[in-house]
JSON list of C-alpha atoms in Angstrom, two decimals:
[
{"chain": "A", "resi": 13, "resn": "MET", "atom": "CA", "xyz": [29.18, 6.29, -7.03]},
{"chain": "A", "resi": 14, "resn": "ASP", "atom": "CA", "xyz": [28.12, 9.71, -8.31]},
{"chain": "A", "resi": 15, "resn": "VAL", "atom": "CA", "xyz": [24.56, 9.14, -9.49]},
{"chain": "A", "resi": 16, "resn": "GLN", "atom": "CA", "xyz": [23.54, 11.26, -12.48]},
{"chain": "A", "resi": 17, "resn": "ILE", "atom": "CA", "xyz": [20.16, 12.46, -11.27]},
{"chain": "A", "resi": 18, "resn": "GLU", "atom": "CA", "xyz": [18.31, 15.78, -11.32]},
{"chain": "A", "resi": 19, "resn": "PRO", "atom": "CA", "xyz": [19.52, 18.13, -8.51]},
{"chain": "A", "resi": 20, "resn": "SER", "atom": "CA", "xyz": [16.28, 18.43, -6.51]},
{"chain": "A", "resi": 21, "resn": "TRP", "atom": "CA", "xyz": [16.05, 14.63, -6.31]},
{"chain": "A", "resi": 22, "resn": "LYS", "atom": "CA", "xyz": [19.75, 14.35, -5.51]},
{"chain": "A", "resi": 23, "resn": "GLN", "atom": "CA", "xyz": [19.16, 16.61, -2.52]},
{"chain": "A", "resi": 24, "resn": "ALA", "atom": "CA", "xyz": [16.04, 14.72, -1.35]},
{"chain": "A", "resi": 25, "resn": "LEU", "atom": "CA", "xyz": [17.68, 11.29, -1.69]},
{"chain": "A", "resi": 26, "resn": "LYS", "atom": "CA", "xyz": [21.33, 12.02, -0.93]},
{"chain": "A", "resi": 27, "resn": "SER", "atom": "CA", "xyz": [21.46, 9.75, 2.11]},
{"chain": "A", "resi": 28, "resn": "GLU", "atom": "CA", "xyz": [20.14, 6.77, 0.10]},
{"chain": "A", "resi": 29, "resn": "PHE", "atom": "CA", "xyz": [22.97, 6.91, -2.42]},
{"chain": "A", "resi": 30, "resn": "ARG", "atom": "CA", "xyz": [25.45, 6.28, 0.40]},
{"chain": "A", "resi": 31, "resn": "GLU", "atom": "CA", "xyz": [23.59, 3.25, 1.78]},
{"chain": "A", "resi": 32, "resn": "PRO", "atom": "CA", "xyz": [25.29, -0.16, 1.38]},
{"chain": "A", "resi": 33, "resn": "TYR", "atom": "CA", "xyz": [22.23, -1.63, -0.39]},
{"chain": "A", "resi": 34, "resn": "PHE", "atom": "CA", "xyz": [22.46, 1.03, -3.10]},
{"chain": "A", "resi": 35, "resn": "GLN", "atom": "CA", "xyz": [26.15, 0.41, -3.68]},
{"chain": "A", "resi": 36, "resn": "GLU", "atom": "CA", "xyz": [25.45, -3.33, -3.82]},
{"chain": "A", "resi": 37, "resn": "ALA", "atom": "CA", "xyz": [22.73, -2.79, -6.46]},
{"chain": "A", "resi": 38, "resn": "VAL", "atom": "CA", "xyz": [25.14, -0.75, -8.58]},
{"chain": "A", "resi": 39, "resn": "GLN", "atom": "CA", "xyz": [27.79, -3.47, -8.29]},
{"chain": "A", "resi": 40, "resn": "PHE", "atom": "CA", "xyz": [25.22, -6.15, -9.20]},
{"chain": "A", "resi": 41, "resn": "LEU", "atom": "CA", "xyz": [24.39, -4.30, -12.43]},
{"chain": "A", "resi": 42, "resn": "LYS", "atom": "CA", "xyz": [28.08, -3.98, -13.30]},
{"chain": "A", "resi": 43, "resn": "THR", "atom": "CA", "xyz": [28.55, -7.70, -12.76]},
{"chain": "A", "resi": 44, "resn": "GLU", "atom": "CA", "xyz": [25.52, -8.51, -14.93]},
{"chain": "A", "resi": 45, "resn": "LYS", "atom": "CA", "xyz": [26.85, -6.39, -17.78]},
{"chain": "A", "resi": 46, "resn": "GLN", "atom": "CA", "xyz": [30.33, -7.90, -17.49]},
{"chain": "A", "resi": 47, "resn": "ALA", "atom": "CA", "xyz": [28.67, -11.31, -17.82]},
{"chain": "A", "resi": 48, "resn": "GLY", "atom": "CA", "xyz": [27.06, -10.21, -21.08]},
{"chain": "A", "resi": 49, "resn": "LYS", "atom": "CA", "xyz": [23.53, -9.83, -19.75]},
{"chain": "A", "resi": 50, "resn": "ILE", "atom": "CA", "xyz": [21.22, -7.39, -21.53]},
{"chain": "A", "resi": 51, "resn": "ILE", "atom": "CA", "xyz": [19.56, -5.02, -19.08]},
{"chain": "A", "resi": 52, "resn": "TYR", "atom": "CA", "xyz": [16.60, -2.71, -19.64]},
{"chain": "A", "resi": 53, "resn": "PRO", "atom": "CA", "xyz": [16.31, 0.22, -19.69]},
{"chain": "A", "resi": 54, "resn": "ALA", "atom": "CA", "xyz": [19.63, 1.52, -21.00]},
{"chain": "A", "resi": 55, "resn": "GLY", "atom": "CA", "xyz": [21.98, 2.80, -18.31]},
{"chain": "A", "resi": 56, "resn": "SER", "atom": "CA", "xyz": [21.37, 6.42, -19.25]},
{"chain": "A", "resi": 57, "resn": "GLN", "atom": "CA", "xyz": [17.61, 5.93, -18.71]},
{"chain": "A", "resi": 58, "resn": "ILE", "atom": "CA", "xyz": [17.59, 4.10, -15.36]},
{"chain": "A", "resi": 59, "resn": "PHE", "atom": "CA", "xyz": [16.77, 7.37, -13.56]},
{"chain": "A", "resi": 60, "resn": "GLN", "atom": "CA", "xyz": [14.69, 8.83, -16.41]},
{"chain": "A", "resi": 61, "resn": "ALA", "atom": "CA", "xyz": [11.58, 9.18, -14.23]},
{"chain": "A", "resi": 62, "resn": "PHE", "atom": "CA", "xyz": [13.49, 11.41, -11.80]},
{"chain": "A", "resi": 63, "resn": "ASN", "atom": "CA", "xyz": [15.24, 13.40, -14.50]},
{"chain": "A", "resi": 64, "resn": "THR", "atom": "CA", "xyz": [11.96, 14.14, -16.30]},
{"chain": "A", "resi": 65, "resn": "THR", "atom": "CA", "xyz": [9.81, 14.85, -13.22]},
{"chain": "A", "resi": 66, "resn": "THR", "atom": "CA", "xyz": [11.66, 17.08, -10.78]},
{"chain": "A", "resi": 67, "resn": "PHE", "atom": "CA", "xyz": [11.02, 16.71, -7.05]},
{"chain": "A", "resi": 68, "resn": "ASP", "atom": "CA", "xyz": [10.05, 20.36, -6.89]},
{"chain": "A", "resi": 69, "resn": "LYS", "atom": "CA", "xyz": [7.28, 20.03, -9.51]},
{"chain": "A", "resi": 70, "resn": "LEU", "atom": "CA", "xyz": [5.95, 16.61, -8.49]},
{"chain": "A", "resi": 71, "resn": "LYS", "atom": "CA", "xyz": [2.13, 16.33, -8.37]},
{"chain": "A", "resi": 72, "resn": "VAL", "atom": "CA", "xyz": [1.27, 12.67, -9.01]},
{"chain": "A", "resi": 73, "resn": "VAL", "atom": "CA", "xyz": [2.97, 9.30, -8.46]},
{"chain": "A", "resi": 74, "resn": "LEU", "atom": "CA", "xyz": [1.98, 6.43, -10.75]},
{"chain": "A", "resi": 75, "resn": "LEU", "atom": "CA", "xyz": [3.61, 3.30, -9.38]},
{"chain": "A", "resi": 76, "resn": "GLY", "atom": "CA", "xyz": [4.55, 0.35, -11.57]},
{"chain": "A", "resi": 77, "resn": "GLN", "atom": "CA", "xyz": [6.31, -2.85, -10.57]},
{"chain": "A", "resi": 78, "resn": "ASP", "atom": "CA", "xyz": [8.96, -3.74, -13.14]},
{"chain": "A", "resi": 79, "resn": "PRO", "atom": "CA", "xyz": [10.30, -2.22, -16.39]},
{"chain": "A", "resi": 80, "resn": "TYR", "atom": "CA", "xyz": [9.14, -3.86, -19.60]},
{"chain": "A", "resi": 81, "resn": "HIS", "atom": "CA", "xyz": [11.55, -6.66, -20.47]},
{"chain": "A", "resi": 82, "resn": "GLY", "atom": "CA", "xyz": [11.15, -6.67, -24.27]},
{"chain": "A", "resi": 83, "resn": "LYS", "atom": "CA", "xyz": [13.52, -5.08, -26.76]},
{"chain": "A", "resi": 84, "resn": "ASN", "atom": "CA", "xyz": [13.17, -1.28, -27.19]},
{"chain": "A", "resi": 85, "resn": "GLN", "atom": "CA", "xyz": [10.22, -1.05, -24.79]},
{"chain": "A", "resi": 86, "resn": "ALA", "atom": "CA", "xyz": [11.47, 0.31, -21.46]},
{"chain": "A", "resi": 87, "resn": "HIS", "atom": "CA", "xyz": [12.85, 3.83, -21.26]},
{"chain": "A", "resi": 88, "resn": "GLY", "atom": "CA", "xyz": [12.73, 4.53, -17.55]},
{"chain": "A", "resi": 89, "resn": "LEU", "atom": "CA", "xyz": [9.08, 5.61, -17.16]},
{"chain": "A", "resi": 90, "resn": "SER", "atom": "CA", "xyz": [6.54, 3.17, -15.68]},
{"chain": "A", "resi": 91, "resn": "PHE", "atom": "CA", "xyz": [3.88, 1.91, -18.12]},
{"chain": "A", "resi": 92, "resn": "SER", "atom": "CA", "xyz": [5.43, 4.00, -20.93]},
{"chain": "A", "resi": 93, "resn": "VAL", "atom": "CA", "xyz": [7.08, 2.70, -24.11]},
{"chain": "A", "resi": 94, "resn": "GLN", "atom": "CA", "xyz": [9.18, 4.51, -26.65]},
{"chain": "A", "resi": 95, "resn": "LYS", "atom": "CA", "xyz": [7.58, 5.86, -29.80]},
{"chain": "A", "resi": 96, "resn": "GLY", "atom": "CA", "xyz": [7.54, 3.29, -32.56]},
{"chain": "A", "resi": 97, "resn": "VAL", "atom": "CA", "xyz": [6.85, 0.44, -30.11]},
{"chain": "A", "resi": 98, "resn": "ASN", "atom": "CA", "xyz": [3.33, -0.97, -29.90]},
{"chain": "A", "resi": 99, "resn": "PRO", "atom": "CA", "xyz": [1.71, -0.09, -26.55]},
{"chain": "A", "resi": 100, "resn": "PRO", "atom": "CA", "xyz": [1.48, -3.25, -24.38]},
{"chain": "A", "resi": 101, "resn": "PRO", "atom": "CA", "xyz": [-1.97, -4.46, -23.25]},
{"chain": "A", "resi": 102, "resn": "SER", "atom": "CA", "xyz": [-1.86, -2.75, -19.83]},
{"chain": "A", "resi": 103, "resn": "LEU", "atom": "CA", "xyz": [-1.07, 0.59, -21.44]},
{"chain": "A", "resi": 104, "resn": "MET", "atom": "CA", "xyz": [-3.83, 0.12, -23.99]},
{"chain": "A", "resi": 105, "resn": "ASN", "atom": "CA", "xyz": [-6.26, -0.46, -21.13]},
{"chain": "A", "resi": 106, "resn": "ILE", "atom": "CA", "xyz": [-5.04, 2.77, -19.49]},
{"chain": "A", "resi": 107, "resn": "PHE", "atom": "CA", "xyz": [-5.83, 4.57, -22.74]},
{"chain": "A", "resi": 108, "resn": "LYS", "atom": "CA", "xyz": [-9.28, 2.95, -22.88]},
{"chain": "A", "resi": 109, "resn": "GLU", "atom": "CA", "xyz": [-10.03, 4.19, -19.36]},
{"chain": "A", "resi": 110, "resn": "LEU", "atom": "CA", "xyz": [-8.81, 7.67, -20.32]},
{"chain": "A", "resi": 111, "resn": "GLN", "atom": "CA", "xyz": [-11.18, 7.60, -23.27]},
{"chain": "A", "resi": 112, "resn": "GLN", "atom": "CA", "xyz": [-14.10, 6.65, -21.03]},
{"chain": "A", "resi": 113, "resn": "ASP", "atom": "CA", "xyz": [-13.12, 9.05, -18.24]},
{"chain": "A", "resi": 114, "resn": "ILE", "atom": "CA", "xyz": [-12.18, 12.25, -20.07]},
{"chain": "A", "resi": 115, "resn": "GLY", "atom": "CA", "xyz": [-12.87, 11.49, -23.74]},
{"chain": "A", "resi": 116, "resn": "MET", "atom": "CA", "xyz": [-9.23, 11.26, -24.81]},
{"chain": "A", "resi": 117, "resn": "PRO", "atom": "CA", "xyz": [-8.82, 9.62, -28.23]},
{"chain": "A", "resi": 118, "resn": "ILE", "atom": "CA", "xyz": [-6.69, 6.46, -28.24]},
{"chain": "A", "resi": 119, "resn": "PRO", "atom": "CA", "xyz": [-3.19, 7.77, -29.13]},
{"chain": "A", "resi": 120, "resn": "SER", "atom": "CA", "xyz": [-0.95, 6.41, -31.86]},
{"chain": "A", "resi": 121, "resn": "HIS", "atom": "CA", "xyz": [1.96, 5.74, -29.51]},
{"chain": "A", "resi": 122, "resn": "GLY", "atom": "CA", "xyz": [2.66, 4.86, -25.86]},
{"chain": "A", "resi": 123, "resn": "ASP", "atom": "CA", "xyz": [5.25, 7.45, -24.85]},
{"chain": "A", "resi": 124, "resn": "LEU", "atom": "CA", "xyz": [4.05, 9.09, -21.60]},
{"chain": "A", "resi": 125, "resn": "THR", "atom": "CA", "xyz": [6.82, 11.69, -21.39]},
{"chain": "A", "resi": 126, "resn": "HIS", "atom": "CA", "xyz": [4.18, 14.43, -21.68]},
{"chain": "A", "resi": 127, "resn": "TRP", "atom": "CA", "xyz": [2.74, 13.33, -18.32]},
{"chain": "A", "resi": 128, "resn": "ALA", "atom": "CA", "xyz": [6.17, 13.13, -16.70]},
{"chain": "A", "resi": 129, "resn": "GLU", "atom": "CA", "xyz": [7.06, 16.64, -17.81]},
{"chain": "A", "resi": 130, "resn": "GLN", "atom": "CA", "xyz": [3.97, 17.98, -16.04]},
{"chain": "A", "resi": 131, "resn": "GLY", "atom": "CA", "xyz": [4.74, 16.39, -12.67]},
{"chain": "A", "resi": 132, "resn": "VAL", "atom": "CA", "xyz": [3.58, 12.77, -12.95]},
{"chain": "A", "resi": 133, "resn": "LEU", "atom": "CA", "xyz": [6.36, 10.60, -11.50]},
{"chain": "A", "resi": 134, "resn": "LEU", "atom": "CA", "xyz": [6.18, 7.37, -13.52]},
{"chain": "A", "resi": 135, "resn": "LEU", "atom": "CA", "xyz": [7.98, 5.23, -10.95]},
{"chain": "A", "resi": 136, "resn": "ASN", "atom": "CA", "xyz": [8.72, 1.53, -11.19]},
{"chain": "A", "resi": 137, "resn": "ALA", "atom": "CA", "xyz": [9.44, -0.18, -7.86]},
{"chain": "A", "resi": 138, "resn": "CYS", "atom": "CA", "xyz": [12.36, -1.90, -9.61]},
{"chain": "A", "resi": 139, "resn": "LEU", "atom": "CA", "xyz": [14.38, 0.32, -11.91]},
{"chain": "A", "resi": 140, "resn": "THR", "atom": "CA", "xyz": [15.98, -2.40, -14.05]},
{"chain": "A", "resi": 141, "resn": "VAL", "atom": "CA", "xyz": [15.26, -5.86, -15.44]},
{"chain": "A", "resi": 142, "resn": "ARG", "atom": "CA", "xyz": [17.16, -8.53, -17.36]},
{"chain": "A", "resi": 143, "resn": "ALA", "atom": "CA", "xyz": [15.98, -8.91, -20.96]},
{"chain": "A", "resi": 144, "resn": "GLY", "atom": "CA", "xyz": [13.17, -11.44, -21.24]},
{"chain": "A", "resi": 145, "resn": "GLU", "atom": "CA", "xyz": [13.13, -12.19, -17.51]},
{"chain": "A", "resi": 146, "resn": "PRO", "atom": "CA", "xyz": [10.41, -10.31, -15.59]},
{"chain": "A", "resi": 147, "resn": "ALA", "atom": "CA", "xyz": [11.18, -9.53, -11.93]},
{"chain": "A", "resi": 148, "resn": "SER", "atom": "CA", "xyz": [14.79, -10.68, -12.43]},
{"chain": "A", "resi": 149, "resn": "HIS", "atom": "CA", "xyz": [16.09, -7.65, -10.50]},
{"chain": "A", "resi": 150, "resn": "ALA", "atom": "CA", "xyz": [13.33, -7.59, -7.90]},
{"chain": "A", "resi": 151, "resn": "ARG", "atom": "CA", "xyz": [15.68, -8.50, -5.05]},
{"chain": "A", "resi": 152, "resn": "ILE", "atom": "CA", "xyz": [18.82, -6.48, -5.78]},
{"chain": "A", "resi": 153, "resn": "GLY", "atom": "CA", "xyz": [17.86, -3.50, -3.61]},
{"chain": "A", "resi": 154, "resn": "TRP", "atom": "CA", "xyz": [15.80, -1.31, -5.90]},
{"chain": "A", "resi": 155, "resn": "GLN", "atom": "CA", "xyz": [12.69, -1.64, -3.75]},
{"chain": "A", "resi": 156, "resn": "LEU", "atom": "CA", "xyz": [14.56, -0.33, -0.73]},
{"chain": "A", "resi": 157, "resn": "PHE", "atom": "CA", "xyz": [15.44, 2.70, -2.82]},
{"chain": "A", "resi": 158, "resn": "THR", "atom": "CA", "xyz": [11.99, 3.31, -4.29]},
{"chain": "A", "resi": 159, "resn": "ASP", "atom": "CA", "xyz": [10.33, 2.77, -0.91]},
{"chain": "A", "resi": 160, "resn": "ALA", "atom": "CA", "xyz": [12.60, 5.54, 0.37]},
{"chain": "A", "resi": 161, "resn": "VAL", "atom": "CA", "xyz": [11.52, 7.70, -2.58]},
{"chain": "A", "resi": 162, "resn": "ILE", "atom": "CA", "xyz": [7.86, 7.24, -1.63]},
{"chain": "A", "resi": 163, "resn": "ARG", "atom": "CA", "xyz": [8.55, 7.99, 2.03]},
{"chain": "A", "resi": 164, "resn": "GLN", "atom": "CA", "xyz": [10.45, 11.18, 1.14]},
{"chain": "A", "resi": 165, "resn": "ILE", "atom": "CA", "xyz": [7.65, 12.36, -1.12]},
{"chain": "A", "resi": 166, "resn": "SER", "atom": "CA", "xyz": [5.11, 11.68, 1.61]},
{"chain": "A", "resi": 167, "resn": "GLU", "atom": "CA", "xyz": [7.17, 13.47, 4.24]},
{"chain": "A", "resi": 168, "resn": "LEU", "atom": "CA", "xyz": [8.45, 16.48, 2.30]},
{"chain": "A", "resi": 169, "resn": "LYS", "atom": "CA", "xyz": [5.56, 17.22, -0.09]},
{"chain": "A", "resi": 170, "resn": "GLU", "atom": "CA", "xyz": [1.85, 18.01, 0.33]},
{"chain": "A", "resi": 171, "resn": "HIS", "atom": "CA", "xyz": [-1.21, 17.21, -1.78]},
{"chain": "A", "resi": 172, "resn": "VAL", "atom": "CA", "xyz": [0.38, 14.57, -4.01]},
{"chain": "A", "resi": 173, "resn": "VAL", "atom": "CA", "xyz": [-1.91, 12.03, -5.68]},
{"chain": "A", "resi": 174, "resn": "PHE", "atom": "CA", "xyz": [-0.71, 8.43, -5.49]},
{"chain": "A", "resi": 175, "resn": "LEU", "atom": "CA", "xyz": [-2.21, 6.09, -8.10]},
{"chain": "A", "resi": 176, "resn": "LEU", "atom": "CA", "xyz": [-1.90, 2.54, -6.76]},
{"chain": "A", "resi": 177, "resn": "TRP", "atom": "CA", "xyz": [-3.11, -0.03, -9.27]},
{"chain": "A", "resi": 178, "resn": "GLY", "atom": "CA", "xyz": [-3.07, -3.67, -8.23]},
{"chain": "A", "resi": 179, "resn": "LYS", "atom": "CA", "xyz": [-2.09, -5.50, -5.05]},
{"chain": "A", "resi": 180, "resn": "PHE", "atom": "CA", "xyz": [1.65, -4.89, -5.37]},
{"chain": "A", "resi": 181, "resn": "ALA", "atom": "CA", "xyz": [1.28, -1.11, -5.64]},
{"chain": "A", "resi": 182, "resn": "GLN", "atom": "CA", "xyz": [-1.36, -0.98, -2.91]},
{"chain": "A", "resi": 183, "resn": "GLU", "atom": "CA", "xyz": [1.02, -2.58, -0.42]},
{"chain": "A", "resi": 184, "resn": "LYS", "atom": "CA", "xyz": [3.03, 0.68, -0.62]},
{"chain": "A", "resi": 185, "resn": "GLN", "atom": "CA", "xyz": [0.25, 2.73, 0.94]},
{"chain": "A", "resi": 186, "resn": "VAL", "atom": "CA", "xyz": [1.76, 2.13, 4.39]},
{"chain": "A", "resi": 187, "resn": "LEU", "atom": "CA", "xyz": [4.60, 4.47, 3.32]},
{"chain": "A", "resi": 188, "resn": "ILE", "atom": "CA", "xyz": [2.22, 7.36, 2.60]},
{"chain": "A", "resi": 189, "resn": "ASP", "atom": "CA", "xyz": [0.70, 9.87, 5.03]},
{"chain": "A", "resi": 190, "resn": "GLN", "atom": "CA", "xyz": [-2.96, 9.85, 3.99]},
{"chain": "A", "resi": 191, "resn": "ARG", "atom": "CA", "xyz": [-3.63, 13.02, 6.00]},
{"chain": "A", "resi": 192, "resn": "LYS", "atom": "CA", "xyz": [-1.49, 15.02, 3.58]},
{"chain": "A", "resi": 193, "resn": "HIS", "atom": "CA", "xyz": [-2.00, 13.18, 0.30]},
{"chain": "A", "resi": 194, "resn": "LEU", "atom": "CA", "xyz": [-4.66, 11.44, -1.81]},
{"chain": "A", "resi": 195, "resn": "ILE", "atom": "CA", "xyz": [-4.39, 7.70, -2.46]},
{"chain": "A", "resi": 196, "resn": "LEU", "atom": "CA", "xyz": [-6.48, 6.32, -5.33]},
{"chain": "A", "resi": 197, "resn": "LYS", "atom": "CA", "xyz": [-6.62, 2.53, -5.57]},
{"chain": "A", "resi": 198, "resn": "ALA", "atom": "CA", "xyz": [-7.92, 0.28, -8.33]},
{"chain": "A", "resi": 199, "resn": "ALA", "atom": "CA", "xyz": [-7.27, -3.09, -9.94]},
{"chain": "A", "resi": 200, "resn": "HIS", "atom": "CA", "xyz": [-4.23, -3.34, -12.19]},
{"chain": "A", "resi": 201, "resn": "PRO", "atom": "CA", "xyz": [-4.86, -2.41, -15.86]},
{"chain": "A", "resi": 202, "resn": "SER", "atom": "CA", "xyz": [-3.53, -5.79, -16.97]},
{"chain": "A", "resi": 203, "resn": "PRO", "atom": "CA", "xyz": [-5.92, -7.75, -19.25]},
{"chain": "A", "resi": 204, "resn": "TYR", "atom": "CA", "xyz": [-6.24, -10.26, -16.38]},
{"chain": "A", "resi": 205, "resn": "SER", "atom": "CA", "xyz": [-7.69, -7.73, -13.95]},
{"chain": "A", "resi": 206, "resn": "ALA", "atom": "CA", "xyz": [-8.74, -4.51, -15.73]},
{"chain": "A", "resi": 207, "resn": "ASP", "atom": "CA", "xyz": [-12.43, -5.49, -15.71]},
{"chain": "A", "resi": 208, "resn": "LYS", "atom": "CA", "xyz": [-12.27, -6.17, -11.96]},
{"chain": "A", "resi": 209, "resn": "GLY", "atom": "CA", "xyz": [-12.15, -2.53, -10.95]},
{"chain": "A", "resi": 210, "resn": "PHE", "atom": "CA", "xyz": [-9.75, -0.63, -13.17]},
{"chain": "A", "resi": 211, "resn": "PHE", "atom": "CA", "xyz": [-12.24, 0.18, -15.90]},
{"chain": "A", "resi": 212, "resn": "GLY", "atom": "CA", "xyz": [-14.56, 2.82, -14.50]},
{"chain": "A", "resi": 213, "resn": "CYS", "atom": "CA", "xyz": [-12.19, 3.98, -11.73]},
{"chain": "A", "resi": 214, "resn": "ARG", "atom": "CA", "xyz": [-12.02, 7.48, -13.25]},
{"chain": "A", "resi": 215, "resn": "HIS", "atom": "CA", "xyz": [-8.69, 8.13, -11.57]},
{"chain": "A", "resi": 216, "resn": "PHE", "atom": "CA", "xyz": [-7.62, 10.70, -14.13]},
{"chain": "A", "resi": 217, "resn": "SER", "atom": "CA", "xyz": [-10.53, 13.08, -13.58]},
{"chain": "A", "resi": 218, "resn": "LYS", "atom": "CA", "xyz": [-10.41, 12.42, -9.82]},
{"chain": "A", "resi": 219, "resn": "THR", "atom": "CA", "xyz": [-6.73, 13.34, -9.78]},
{"chain": "A", "resi": 220, "resn": "ASN", "atom": "CA", "xyz": [-7.38, 16.64, -11.49]},
{"chain": "A", "resi": 221, "resn": "GLU", "atom": "CA", "xyz": [-10.34, 17.41, -9.25]},
{"chain": "A", "resi": 222, "resn": "TYR", "atom": "CA", "xyz": [-8.15, 16.94, -6.17]},
{"chain": "A", "resi": 223, "resn": "LEU", "atom": "CA", "xyz": [-5.29, 19.02, -7.58]},
{"chain": "A", "resi": 224, "resn": "MET", "atom": "CA", "xyz": [-7.58, 21.89, -8.55]},
{"chain": "A", "resi": 225, "resn": "ASN", "atom": "CA", "xyz": [-9.28, 21.80, -5.13]},
{"chain": "A", "resi": 226, "resn": "HIS", "atom": "CA", "xyz": [-5.84, 22.47, -3.63]},
{"chain": "A", "resi": 227, "resn": "GLY", "atom": "CA", "xyz": [-4.90, 25.24, -6.06]},
{"chain": "A", "resi": 228, "resn": "ILE", "atom": "CA", "xyz": [-2.61, 23.04, -8.14]},
{"chain": "A", "resi": 229, "resn": "GLU", "atom": "CA", "xyz": [-2.65, 23.10, -11.95]},
{"chain": "A", "resi": 230, "resn": "PRO", "atom": "CA", "xyz": [-4.26, 19.88, -13.28]},
{"chain": "A", "resi": 231, "resn": "ILE", "atom": "CA", "xyz": [-2.57, 17.36, -15.55]},
{"chain": "A", "resi": 232, "resn": "ASP", "atom": "CA", "xyz": [-3.20, 17.47, -19.29]},
{"chain": "A", "resi": 233, "resn": "TRP", "atom": "CA", "xyz": [-3.63, 13.74, -19.83]},
{"chain": "A", "resi": 234, "resn": "TYR", "atom": "CA", "xyz": [-4.03, 13.97, -23.61]},
{"chain": "A", "resi": 235, "resn": "ILE", "atom": "CA", "xyz": [-1.28, 12.12, -25.51]},
{"chain": "A", "resi": 236, "resn": "VAL", "atom": "CA", "xyz": [-0.71, 13.45, -29.03]}
]
């Protein structure tokens, strides 16, 4: 399969696309569609995080678990929803923390493309999901792929900030060389856990402080 993905990522991940698990995941998705299953995000947006944030310009990794499984929500960027769709509770809590941390007004939409264009890789561990069925594609091979993505970033880049929110994301820290990169951990911004360590984490200002200390242009977190 010739994966339609931005060239710098295609170079960094070329060996993964030839792995049997990746071919099996592709075949699984074809079978699901042939069976009439609705899959999010749309096929053209499965690799949207990579096509918006090039490997060359990557500064930050924000790891999510699963795409949103509701209609018109997922568009290939973790935590982000398309304009015109109400921001889900976790995303609203992210905005509340941004307001407390850097004074950003609560935006009118939840599209985080502006972050992705600046070098924030909005990566879900699973790149697809069946409509209305969270974690339905958790075992089709995507996590092998995204684990490889994290390992390649750790190995080939320097001074990347990894934002690991919640237990699932924090389990990925074993893939990251902490001598070369910054790992920031907090509770997940879900309504069930945001008040247990996400609110007050100040990860956005801490990220920019680290980037600037290493001569890297900070992220403009403001969503307009």
